[in-house]
Short mmCIF file of C-alpha atoms and ligand atoms in Angstrom, two decimals:
data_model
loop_
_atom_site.label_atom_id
_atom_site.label_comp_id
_atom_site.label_asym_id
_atom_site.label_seq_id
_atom_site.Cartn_x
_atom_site.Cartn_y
_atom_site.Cartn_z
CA UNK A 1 70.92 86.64 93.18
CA UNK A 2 67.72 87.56 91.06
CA UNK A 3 66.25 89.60 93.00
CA UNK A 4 65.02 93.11 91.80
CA UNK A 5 66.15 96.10 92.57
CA UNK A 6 63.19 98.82 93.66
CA UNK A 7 63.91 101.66 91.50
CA UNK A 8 64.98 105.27 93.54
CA UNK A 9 62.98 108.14 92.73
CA UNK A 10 65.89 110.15 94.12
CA UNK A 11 68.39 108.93 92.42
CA UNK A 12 71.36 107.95 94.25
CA UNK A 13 70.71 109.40 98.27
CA UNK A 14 73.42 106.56 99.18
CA UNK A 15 76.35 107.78 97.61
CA UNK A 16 79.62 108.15 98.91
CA UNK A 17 78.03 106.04 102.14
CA UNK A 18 79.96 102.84 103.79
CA UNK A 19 77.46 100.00 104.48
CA UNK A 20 77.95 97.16 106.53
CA UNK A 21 75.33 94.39 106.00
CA UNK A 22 75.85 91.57 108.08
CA UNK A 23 74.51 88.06 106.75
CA UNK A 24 74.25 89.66 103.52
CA UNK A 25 75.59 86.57 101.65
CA UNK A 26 71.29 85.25 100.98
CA UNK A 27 67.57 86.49 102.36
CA UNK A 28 67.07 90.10 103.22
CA UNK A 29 70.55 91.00 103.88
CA UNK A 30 71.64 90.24 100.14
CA UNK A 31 68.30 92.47 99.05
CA UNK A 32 69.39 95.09 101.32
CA UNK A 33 73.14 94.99 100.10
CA UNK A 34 71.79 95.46 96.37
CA UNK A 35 69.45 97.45 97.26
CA UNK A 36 71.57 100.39 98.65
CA UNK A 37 74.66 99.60 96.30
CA UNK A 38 71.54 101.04 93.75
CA UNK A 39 71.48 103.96 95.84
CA UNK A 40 75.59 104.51 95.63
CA UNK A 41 76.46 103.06 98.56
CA UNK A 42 79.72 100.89 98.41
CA UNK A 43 79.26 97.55 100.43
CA UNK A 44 80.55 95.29 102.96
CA UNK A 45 78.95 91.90 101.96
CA UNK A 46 79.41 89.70 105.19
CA UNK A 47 78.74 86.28 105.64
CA UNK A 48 79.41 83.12 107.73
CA UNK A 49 80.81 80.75 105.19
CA UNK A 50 84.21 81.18 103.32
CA UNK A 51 84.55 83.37 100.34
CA UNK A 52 83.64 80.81 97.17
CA UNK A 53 82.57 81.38 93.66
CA UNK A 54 78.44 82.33 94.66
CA UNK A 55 80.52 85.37 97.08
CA UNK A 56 82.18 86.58 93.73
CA UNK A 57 79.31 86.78 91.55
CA UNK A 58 77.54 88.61 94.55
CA UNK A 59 80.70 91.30 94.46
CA UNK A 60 80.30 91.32 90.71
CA UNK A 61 76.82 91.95 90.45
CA UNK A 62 77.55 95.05 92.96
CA UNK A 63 80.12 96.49 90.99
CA UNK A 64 78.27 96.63 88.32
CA UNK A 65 75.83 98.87 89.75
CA UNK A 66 78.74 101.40 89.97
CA UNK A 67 80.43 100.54 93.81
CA UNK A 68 82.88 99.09 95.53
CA UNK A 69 82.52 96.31 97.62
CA UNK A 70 84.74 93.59 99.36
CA UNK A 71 83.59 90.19 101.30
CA UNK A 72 83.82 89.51 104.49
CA UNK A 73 83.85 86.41 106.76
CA UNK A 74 83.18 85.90 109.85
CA UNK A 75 81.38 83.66 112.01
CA UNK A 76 79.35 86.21 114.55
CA UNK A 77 79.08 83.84 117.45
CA UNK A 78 83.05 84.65 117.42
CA UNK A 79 82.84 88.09 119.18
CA UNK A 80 85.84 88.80 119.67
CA UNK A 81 86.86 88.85 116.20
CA UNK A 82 84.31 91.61 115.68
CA UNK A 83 86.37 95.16 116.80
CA UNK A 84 89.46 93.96 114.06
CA UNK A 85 86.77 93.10 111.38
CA UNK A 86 85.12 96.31 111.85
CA UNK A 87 88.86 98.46 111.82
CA UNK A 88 89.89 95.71 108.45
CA UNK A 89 86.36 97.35 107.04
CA UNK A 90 87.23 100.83 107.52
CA UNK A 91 91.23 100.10 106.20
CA UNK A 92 89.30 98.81 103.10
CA UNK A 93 86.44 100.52 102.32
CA UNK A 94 86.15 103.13 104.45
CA UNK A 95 84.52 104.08 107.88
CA UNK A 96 81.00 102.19 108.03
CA UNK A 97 78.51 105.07 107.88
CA UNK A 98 75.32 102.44 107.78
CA UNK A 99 75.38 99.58 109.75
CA UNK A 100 72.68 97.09 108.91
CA UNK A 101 73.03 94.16 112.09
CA UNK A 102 71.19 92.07 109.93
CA UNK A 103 72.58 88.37 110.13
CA UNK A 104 70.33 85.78 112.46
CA UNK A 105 69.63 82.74 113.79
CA UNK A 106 67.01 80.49 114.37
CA UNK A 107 66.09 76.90 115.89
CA UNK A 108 62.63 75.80 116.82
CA UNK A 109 62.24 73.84 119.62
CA UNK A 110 60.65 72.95 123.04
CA UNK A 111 61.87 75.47 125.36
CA UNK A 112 61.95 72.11 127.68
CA UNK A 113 64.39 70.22 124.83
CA UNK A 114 66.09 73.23 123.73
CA UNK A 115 70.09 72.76 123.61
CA UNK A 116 71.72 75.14 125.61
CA UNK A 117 74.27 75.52 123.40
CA UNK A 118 72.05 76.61 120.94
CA UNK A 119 70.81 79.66 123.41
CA UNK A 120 74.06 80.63 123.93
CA UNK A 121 74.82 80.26 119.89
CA UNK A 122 71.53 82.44 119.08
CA UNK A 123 72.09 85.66 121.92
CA UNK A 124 76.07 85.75 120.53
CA UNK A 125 74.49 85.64 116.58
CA UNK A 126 71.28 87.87 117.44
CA UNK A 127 72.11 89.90 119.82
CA UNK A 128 75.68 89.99 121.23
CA UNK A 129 76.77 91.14 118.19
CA UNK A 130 75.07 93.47 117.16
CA UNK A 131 76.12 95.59 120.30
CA UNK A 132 79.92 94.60 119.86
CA UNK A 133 79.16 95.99 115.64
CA UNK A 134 77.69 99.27 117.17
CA UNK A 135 80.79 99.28 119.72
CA UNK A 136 82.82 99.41 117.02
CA UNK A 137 81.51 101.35 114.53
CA UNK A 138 79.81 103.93 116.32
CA UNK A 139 82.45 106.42 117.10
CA UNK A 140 84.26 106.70 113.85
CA UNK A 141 80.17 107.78 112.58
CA UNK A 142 80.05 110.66 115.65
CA UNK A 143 83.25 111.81 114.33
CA UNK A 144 82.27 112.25 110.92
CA UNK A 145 79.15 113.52 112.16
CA UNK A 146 76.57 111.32 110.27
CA UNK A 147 75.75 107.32 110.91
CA UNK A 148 72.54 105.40 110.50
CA UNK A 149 72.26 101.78 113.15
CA UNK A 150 69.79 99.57 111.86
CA UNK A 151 68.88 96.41 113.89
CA UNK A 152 67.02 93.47 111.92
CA UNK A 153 64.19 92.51 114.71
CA UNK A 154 61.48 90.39 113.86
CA UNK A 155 57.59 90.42 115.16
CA UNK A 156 59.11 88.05 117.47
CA UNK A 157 60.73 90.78 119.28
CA UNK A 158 56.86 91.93 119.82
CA UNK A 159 55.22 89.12 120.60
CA UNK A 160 55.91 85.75 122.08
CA UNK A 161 55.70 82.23 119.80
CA UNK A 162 55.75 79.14 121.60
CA UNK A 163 58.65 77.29 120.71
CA UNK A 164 61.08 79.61 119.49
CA UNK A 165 62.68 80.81 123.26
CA UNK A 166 65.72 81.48 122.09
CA UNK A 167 64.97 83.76 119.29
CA UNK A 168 62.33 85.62 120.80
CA UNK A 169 64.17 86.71 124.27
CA UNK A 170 67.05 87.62 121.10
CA UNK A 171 65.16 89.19 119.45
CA UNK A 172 63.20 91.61 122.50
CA UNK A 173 66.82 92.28 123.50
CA UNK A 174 67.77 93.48 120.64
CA UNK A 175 64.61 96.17 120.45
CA UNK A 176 65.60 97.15 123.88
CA UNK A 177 68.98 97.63 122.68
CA UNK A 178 68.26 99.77 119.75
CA UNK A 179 65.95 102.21 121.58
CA UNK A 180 68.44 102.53 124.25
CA UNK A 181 70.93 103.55 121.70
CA UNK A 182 68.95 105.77 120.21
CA UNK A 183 68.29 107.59 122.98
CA UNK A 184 71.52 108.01 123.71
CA UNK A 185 72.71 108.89 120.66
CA UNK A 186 69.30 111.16 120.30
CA UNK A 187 70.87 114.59 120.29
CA UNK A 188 73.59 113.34 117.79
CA UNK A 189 73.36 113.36 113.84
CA UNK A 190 73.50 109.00 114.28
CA UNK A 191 70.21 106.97 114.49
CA UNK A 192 69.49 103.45 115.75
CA UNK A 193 66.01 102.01 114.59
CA UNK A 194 64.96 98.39 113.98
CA UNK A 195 62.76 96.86 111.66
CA UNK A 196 60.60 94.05 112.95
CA UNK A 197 59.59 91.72 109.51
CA UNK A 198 56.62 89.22 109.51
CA UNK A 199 56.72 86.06 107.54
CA UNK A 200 59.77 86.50 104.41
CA UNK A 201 59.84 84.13 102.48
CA UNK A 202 63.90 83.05 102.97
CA UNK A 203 66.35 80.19 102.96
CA UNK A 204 65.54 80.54 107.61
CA UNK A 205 61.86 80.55 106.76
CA UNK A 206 61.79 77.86 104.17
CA UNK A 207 63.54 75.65 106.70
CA UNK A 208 60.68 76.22 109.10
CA UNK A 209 58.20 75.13 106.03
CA UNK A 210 59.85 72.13 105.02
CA UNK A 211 60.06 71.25 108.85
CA UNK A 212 56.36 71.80 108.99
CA UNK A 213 56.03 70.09 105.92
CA UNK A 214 57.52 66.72 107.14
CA UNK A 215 56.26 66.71 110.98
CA UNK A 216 53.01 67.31 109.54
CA UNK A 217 52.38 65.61 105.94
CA UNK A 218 51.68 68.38 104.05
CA UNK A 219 53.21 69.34 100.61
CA UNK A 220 55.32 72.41 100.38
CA UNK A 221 52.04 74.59 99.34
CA UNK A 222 49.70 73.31 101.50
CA UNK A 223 52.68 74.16 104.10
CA UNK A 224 53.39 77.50 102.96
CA UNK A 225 49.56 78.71 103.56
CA UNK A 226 49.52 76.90 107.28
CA UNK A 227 52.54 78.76 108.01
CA UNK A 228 50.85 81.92 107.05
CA UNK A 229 47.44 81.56 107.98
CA UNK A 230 48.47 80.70 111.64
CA UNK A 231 49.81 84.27 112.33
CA UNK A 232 49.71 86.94 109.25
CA UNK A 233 46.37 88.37 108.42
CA UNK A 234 47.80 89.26 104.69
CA UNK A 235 48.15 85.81 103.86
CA UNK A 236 51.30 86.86 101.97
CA UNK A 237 54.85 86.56 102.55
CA UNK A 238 56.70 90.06 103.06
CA UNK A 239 59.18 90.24 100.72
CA UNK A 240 62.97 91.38 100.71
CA UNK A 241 62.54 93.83 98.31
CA UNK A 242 60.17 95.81 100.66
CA UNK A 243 62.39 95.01 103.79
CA UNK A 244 65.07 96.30 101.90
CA UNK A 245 63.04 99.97 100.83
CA UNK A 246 62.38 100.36 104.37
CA UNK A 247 65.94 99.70 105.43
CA UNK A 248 66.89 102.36 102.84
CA UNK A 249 64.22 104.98 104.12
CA UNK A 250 65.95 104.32 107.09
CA UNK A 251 69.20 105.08 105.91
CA UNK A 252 68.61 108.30 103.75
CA UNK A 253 68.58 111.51 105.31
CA UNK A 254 64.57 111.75 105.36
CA UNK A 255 65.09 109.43 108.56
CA UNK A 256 66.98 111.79 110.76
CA UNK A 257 64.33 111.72 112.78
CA UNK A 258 63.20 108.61 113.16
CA UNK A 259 64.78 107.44 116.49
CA UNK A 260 64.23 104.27 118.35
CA UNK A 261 61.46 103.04 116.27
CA UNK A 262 60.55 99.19 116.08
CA UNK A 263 59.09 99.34 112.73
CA UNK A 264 56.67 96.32 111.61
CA UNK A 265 56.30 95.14 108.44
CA UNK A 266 54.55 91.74 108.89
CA UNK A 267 51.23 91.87 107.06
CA UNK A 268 49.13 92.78 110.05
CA UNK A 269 50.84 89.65 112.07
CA UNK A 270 51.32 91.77 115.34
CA UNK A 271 47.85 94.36 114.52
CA UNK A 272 45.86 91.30 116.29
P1 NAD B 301 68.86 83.83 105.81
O1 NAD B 301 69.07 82.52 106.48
O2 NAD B 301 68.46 83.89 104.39
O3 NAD B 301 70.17 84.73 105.97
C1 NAD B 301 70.85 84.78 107.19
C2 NAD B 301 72.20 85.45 106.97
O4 NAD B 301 72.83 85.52 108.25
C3 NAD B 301 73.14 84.69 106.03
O5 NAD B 301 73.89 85.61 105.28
C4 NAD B 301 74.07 83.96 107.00
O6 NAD B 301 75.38 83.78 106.46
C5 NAD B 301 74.11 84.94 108.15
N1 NAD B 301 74.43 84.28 109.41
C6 NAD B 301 73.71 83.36 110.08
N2 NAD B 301 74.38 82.94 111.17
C7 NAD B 301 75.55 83.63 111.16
C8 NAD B 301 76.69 83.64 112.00
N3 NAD B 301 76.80 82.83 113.06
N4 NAD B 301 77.71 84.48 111.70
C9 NAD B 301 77.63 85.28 110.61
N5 NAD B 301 76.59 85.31 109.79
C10 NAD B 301 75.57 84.48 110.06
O7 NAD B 301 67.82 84.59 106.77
P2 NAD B 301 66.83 85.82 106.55
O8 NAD B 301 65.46 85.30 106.65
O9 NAD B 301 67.23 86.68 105.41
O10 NAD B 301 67.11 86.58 107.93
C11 NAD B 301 67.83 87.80 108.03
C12 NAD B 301 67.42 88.48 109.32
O11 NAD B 301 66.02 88.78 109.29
C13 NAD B 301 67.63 87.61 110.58
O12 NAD B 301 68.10 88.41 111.63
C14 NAD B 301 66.24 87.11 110.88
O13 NAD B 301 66.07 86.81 112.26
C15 NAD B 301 65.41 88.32 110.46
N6 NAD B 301 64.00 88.01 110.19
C16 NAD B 301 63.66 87.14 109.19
C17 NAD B 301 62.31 86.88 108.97
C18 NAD B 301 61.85 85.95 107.90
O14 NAD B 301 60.62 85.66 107.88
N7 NAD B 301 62.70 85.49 107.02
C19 NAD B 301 61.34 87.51 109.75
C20 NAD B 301 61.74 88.38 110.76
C21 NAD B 301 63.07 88.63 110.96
#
């Protein structure tokens, strides 16, 4: 709830947009949900747990940057329940004009251990629902003749890490999925594009540090630089506030013709 907000050099390119961020409750969703309520856009905060006091001061710091915004939740892995949130959205708030299918999953773990309930938990999070949230929203956006898809990938939809199965066959689907959406939607005024982060540091990342931190003895610095040194070049974490600027690029008219694009931001992590 502290992070900043990049200032817009073009003032408010958002306004009068709908935006659904899903898992916008903490980590780069909540940067991305402040980040285009700066830009005018009123906002569907979304999250797994129940609405609670943290939720409120979320939708209160949003208001106060001059938009509406309602919470909603929903546990992803329930797809069903996706089509009526997306119509309760549009009763509320309005049509969703920018859909950011932002909200993930991850577990590390032998592919050879790995729970099988935990695949099937991670494809319905990472990728089964973000092609039920495009079902849904995507024709109300043709109608109105504008609409911007935006699909939170990771480098690990470019590249393979050992131990993560689940989220990296997730995450490739969900690349393949965007570009065949874009293309076709390509001759319409609605783009689908996905944004593939490095290391940020976040609550899912942080997990994977202290995890580190324990199997392997280190403290939480010395932990933090393995984690990085292993795979991004920068040495730096990404952060949300950048994820967030490109997620708004992506949404502002200047993108119309970006289409299909699997856009890295990972500090040279996949330029290896
Ligand atoms: P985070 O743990 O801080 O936030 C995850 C969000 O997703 C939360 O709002 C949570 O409520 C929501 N969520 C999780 N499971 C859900 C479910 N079953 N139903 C509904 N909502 C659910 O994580 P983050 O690091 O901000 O990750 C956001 C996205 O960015 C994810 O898709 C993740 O895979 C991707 N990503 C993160 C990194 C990174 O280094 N942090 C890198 C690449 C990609």
């Amino acid at each position: 709830m502290t992070t900043a907000v990049l200032p817009s050099s073009a003032g408010r390119p958002h306004a009068g947009r709908v935006a659904w961020v899903t898992g916008s409750t903490s980590g780069i969703g909540w940067a991305i949900a402040r980040q285009l309520a700066s830009e005018g856009a009123a906002i569907a905060l979304h999250g797994r747990e129940a609405a609670s006091a943290r939720t409120e001061a979320q939708l209160a710091e949003l208001h106060a940057l001059g938009v509406a915004a309602r919470y909603y939740a929903l546990d992803l892995a329930e797809g069903e329940a996706i089509a009526p949130l997306a119509a309760r959205i549009e009763a509320e708030l309005g049509a969703v004009d920018i859909l950011v299918n932002n909200a993930g999953m991850q577990h590390v773990e032998s592919v050879l251990q790995f729970p099988p309930a935990k695949w099937e938990a991670m494809l319905a999070v990472n990728l089964s629902a973000p092609f039920r949230t495009i079902q849904a929203c995507t024709p109300a956006m043709l109608e109105r003749g504008w609409g911007r898809i935006i699909n939170m990938a990771s480098v690990s939809g470019l590249v393979g890490v050992a131990r993560k199965p689940a989220y990296v066959a997730s995450k490739h689907g969900l690349l393949g999925l965007t570009k065949s959406v874009a293309l076709e939607l390509a001759t319409t005024p609605v783009t689908c594009n996905a944004i593939c982060p490095g290391w940020v540091l976040t609550p899912l990342v942080q997990a994977q540090i202290d995890a580190l931190a324990s199997r392997e003895g280190l403290d939480p610095t010395a932990a933090r630089a393995k984690l990085l040194g292993a795979k991004q070049p920068s040495q730096a974490f990404v952060t949300v506030e950048q994820v967030a600027s490109l997620a708004s690029y992506l949404a502002s008219d200047h993108a119309a013709q970006v289409r299909g694009a699997q856009w890295n931001m990972d500090g040279g992590f996949t330029a290896a």
